[in-house]
């Protein structure tokens, strides 16, 4: 497995942990964003794509629980 793929997997796992623990995730990585969306959709978890600007390109918040800010 390439180093780039290992980094993508680590980034995806970190984002999935964050969406589970905090209820939201911010990322600049489109692959991570798509993986998190797929996880939420496949588990029928309501979500909202939120504005992550100016610091982040992609941001998602779970709607089934409050998020800590």
mmCIF file with all atom_site columns, C-alpha atoms in Angstrom:
data_model
loop_
_atom_site.group_PDB
_atom_site.id
_atom_site.type_symbol
_atom_site.label_atom_id
_atom_site.label_alt_id
_atom_site.label_comp_id
_atom_site.label_asym_id
_atom_site.label_entity_id
_atom_site.label_seq_id
_atom_site.pdbx_PDB_ins_code
_atom_site.Cartn_x
_atom_site.Cartn_y
_atom_site.Cartn_z
_atom_site.occupancy
_atom_site.B_iso_or_equiv
_atom_site.pdbx_formal_charge
_atom_site.auth_seq_id
_atom_site.auth_comp_id
_atom_site.auth_asym_id
_atom_site.auth_atom_id
_atom_site.pdbx_PDB_model_num
ATOM 1  C CA . UNK A 1 1  ? 0.000   0.000  0.000  1.00 0.00 ? 1  UNK A CA 1
ATOM 2  C CA . UNK A 1 2  ? 1.336   3.400  -0.919 1.00 0.00 ? 2  UNK A CA 1
ATOM 3  C CA . UNK A 1 3  ? 2.163   6.048  1.642  1.00 0.00 ? 3  UNK A CA 1
ATOM 4  C CA . UNK A 1 4  ? -0.439  8.370  0.119  1.00 0.00 ? 4  UNK A CA 1
ATOM 5  C CA . UNK A 1 5  ? -3.177  5.744  0.534  1.00 0.00 ? 5  UNK A CA 1
ATOM 6  C CA . UNK A 1 6  ? -2.143  5.117  4.151  1.00 0.00 ? 6  UNK A CA 1
ATOM 7  C CA . UNK A 1 7  ? -2.408  8.831  4.870  1.00 0.00 ? 7  UNK A CA 1
ATOM 8  C CA . UNK A 1 8  ? -5.891  8.946  3.284  1.00 0.00 ? 8  UNK A CA 1
ATOM 9  C CA . UNK A 1 9  ? -6.995  6.033  5.474  1.00 0.00 ? 9  UNK A CA 1
ATOM 10 C CA . UNK A 1 10 ? -5.612  7.737  8.613  1.00 0.00 ? 10 UNK A CA 1
ATOM 11 C CA . UNK A 1 11 ? -7.377  10.974 7.666  1.00 0.00 ? 11 UNK A CA 1
ATOM 12 C CA . UNK A 1 12 ? -10.655 9.154  7.058  1.00 0.00 ? 12 UNK A CA 1
ATOM 13 C CA . UNK A 1 13 ? -10.463 7.281  10.365 1.00 0.00 ? 13 UNK A CA 1
ATOM 14 C CA . UNK A 1 14 ? -9.684  10.495 12.234 1.00 0.00 ? 14 UNK A CA 1
ATOM 15 C CA . UNK A 1 15 ? -12.660 12.222 10.574 1.00 0.00 ? 15 UNK A CA 1
ATOM 16 C CA . UNK A 1 16 ? -15.001 9.329  11.401 1.00 0.00 ? 16 UNK A CA 1
ATOM 17 C CA . UNK A 1 17 ? -13.840 9.435  15.021 1.00 0.00 ? 17 UNK A CA 1
ATOM 18 C CA . UNK A 1 18 ? -14.477 13.176 15.136 1.00 0.00 ? 18 UNK A CA 1
ATOM 19 C CA . UNK A 1 19 ? -17.984 12.908 13.635 1.00 0.00 ? 19 UNK A CA 1
ATOM 20 C CA . UNK A 1 20 ? -18.801 10.215 16.217 1.00 0.00 ? 20 UNK A CA 1
ATOM 21 C CA . UNK A 1 21 ? -17.292 12.001 19.211 1.00 0.00 ? 21 UNK A CA 1
ATOM 22 C CA . UNK A 1 22 ? -18.014 15.664 18.494 1.00 0.00 ? 22 UNK A CA 1
ATOM 23 C CA . UNK A 1 23 ? -20.818 15.546 15.945 1.00 0.00 ? 23 UNK A CA 1
ATOM 24 C CA . UNK A 1 24 ? -19.007 17.560 13.272 1.00 0.00 ? 24 UNK A CA 1
ATOM 25 C CA . UNK A 1 25 ? -15.940 17.379 11.051 1.00 0.00 ? 25 UNK A CA 1
ATOM 26 C CA . UNK A 1 26 ? -13.976 19.917 9.002  1.00 0.00 ? 26 UNK A CA 1
ATOM 27 C CA . UNK A 1 27 ? -11.578 18.874 6.227  1.00 0.00 ? 27 UNK A CA 1
ATOM 28 C CA . UNK A 1 28 ? -9.868  20.059 3.071  1.00 0.00 ? 28 UNK A CA 1
ATOM 29 C CA . UNK A 1 29 ? -9.671  16.515 1.689  1.00 0.00 ? 29 UNK A CA 1
ATOM 30 C CA . UNK A 1 30 ? -12.441 15.582 -0.769 1.00 0.00 ? 30 UNK A CA 1
ATOM 31 C CA . UNK A 1 31 ? -11.818 11.841 -0.270 1.00 0.00 ? 31 UNK A CA 1
ATOM 32 C CA . UNK A 1 32 ? -12.295 12.153 3.500  1.00 0.00 ? 32 UNK A CA 1
ATOM 33 C CA . UNK A 1 33 ? -15.424 14.257 2.948  1.00 0.00 ? 33 UNK A CA 1
ATOM 34 C CA . UNK A 1 34 ? -16.938 11.623 0.630  1.00 0.00 ? 34 UNK A CA 1
ATOM 35 C CA . UNK A 1 35 ? -16.068 8.771  3.008  1.00 0.00 ? 35 UNK A CA 1
ATOM 36 C CA . UNK A 1 36 ? -17.758 10.547 5.930  1.00 0.00 ? 36 UNK A CA 1
ATOM 37 C CA . UNK A 1 37 ? -20.839 11.291 3.793  1.00 0.00 ? 37 UNK A CA 1
ATOM 38 C CA . UNK A 1 38 ? -20.987 7.635  2.756  1.00 0.00 ? 38 UNK A CA 1
ATOM 39 C CA . UNK A 1 39 ? -20.797 6.536  6.389  1.00 0.00 ? 39 UNK A CA 1
ATOM 40 C CA . UNK A 1 40 ? -23.600 8.896  7.422  1.00 0.00 ? 40 UNK A CA 1
ATOM 41 C CA . UNK A 1 41 ? -25.815 7.909  4.484  1.00 0.00 ? 41 UNK A CA 1
ATOM 42 C CA . UNK A 1 42 ? -25.275 4.156  4.867  1.00 0.00 ? 42 UNK A CA 1
ATOM 43 C CA . UNK A 1 43 ? -26.180 4.368  8.562  1.00 0.00 ? 43 UNK A CA 1
ATOM 44 C CA . UNK A 1 44 ? -29.133 6.700  7.858  1.00 0.00 ? 44 UNK A CA 1
ATOM 45 C CA . UNK A 1 45 ? -27.713 9.369  10.152 1.00 0.00 ? 45 UNK A CA 1
ATOM 46 C CA . UNK A 1 46 ? -29.135 12.828 9.400  1.00 0.00 ? 46 UNK A CA 1
ATOM 47 C CA . UNK A 1 47 ? -26.480 15.376 8.510  1.00 0.00 ? 47 UNK A CA 1
ATOM 48 C CA . UNK A 1 48 ? -26.005 18.892 7.218  1.00 0.00 ? 48 UNK A CA 1
ATOM 49 C CA . UNK A 1 49 ? -23.226 20.191 5.010  1.00 0.00 ? 49 UNK A CA 1
ATOM 50 C CA . UNK A 1 50 ? -22.149 23.439 6.643  1.00 0.00 ? 50 UNK A CA 1
ATOM 51 C CA . UNK A 1 51 ? -19.980 26.355 5.584  1.00 0.00 ? 51 UNK A CA 1
ATOM 52 C CA . UNK A 1 52 ? -16.408 25.685 6.676  1.00 0.00 ? 52 UNK A CA 1
ATOM 53 C CA . UNK A 1 53 ? -14.970 28.852 5.175  1.00 0.00 ? 53 UNK A CA 1
ATOM 54 C CA . UNK A 1 54 ? -12.595 30.573 5.416  1.00 0.00 ? 54 UNK A CA 1
ATOM 55 C CA . UNK A 1 55 ? -10.398 27.868 6.982  1.00 0.00 ? 55 UNK A CA 1
ATOM 56 C CA . UNK A 1 56 ? -11.889 24.624 5.647  1.00 0.00 ? 56 UNK A CA 1
ATOM 57 C CA . UNK A 1 57 ? -13.237 23.588 2.281  1.00 0.00 ? 57 UNK A CA 1
ATOM 58 C CA . UNK A 1 58 ? -15.652 20.904 3.540  1.00 0.00 ? 58 UNK A CA 1
ATOM 59 C CA . UNK A 1 59 ? -17.652 20.685 6.753  1.00 0.00 ? 59 UNK A CA 1
ATOM 60 C CA . UNK A 1 60 ? -20.381 18.291 7.942  1.00 0.00 ? 60 UNK A CA 1
ATOM 61 C CA . UNK A 1 61 ? -22.501 18.295 11.086 1.00 0.00 ? 61 UNK A CA 1
ATOM 62 C CA . UNK A 1 62 ? -24.649 15.468 12.429 1.00 0.00 ? 62 UNK A CA 1
ATOM 63 C CA . UNK A 1 63 ? -28.226 16.494 13.129 1.00 0.00 ? 63 UNK A CA 1
ATOM 64 C CA . UNK A 1 64 ? -29.093 13.635 15.482 1.00 0.00 ? 64 UNK A CA 1
ATOM 65 C CA . UNK A 1 65 ? -27.140 15.139 18.377 1.00 0.00 ? 65 UNK A CA 1
ATOM 66 C CA . UNK A 1 66 ? -25.833 18.468 19.590 1.00 0.00 ? 66 UNK A CA 1
ATOM 67 C CA . UNK A 1 67 ? -22.304 19.423 18.736 1.00 0.00 ? 67 UNK A CA 1
ATOM 68 C CA . UNK A 1 68 ? -19.732 20.990 21.026 1.00 0.00 ? 68 UNK A CA 1
ATOM 69 C CA . UNK A 1 69 ? -18.268 24.214 19.707 1.00 0.00 ? 69 UNK A CA 1
#
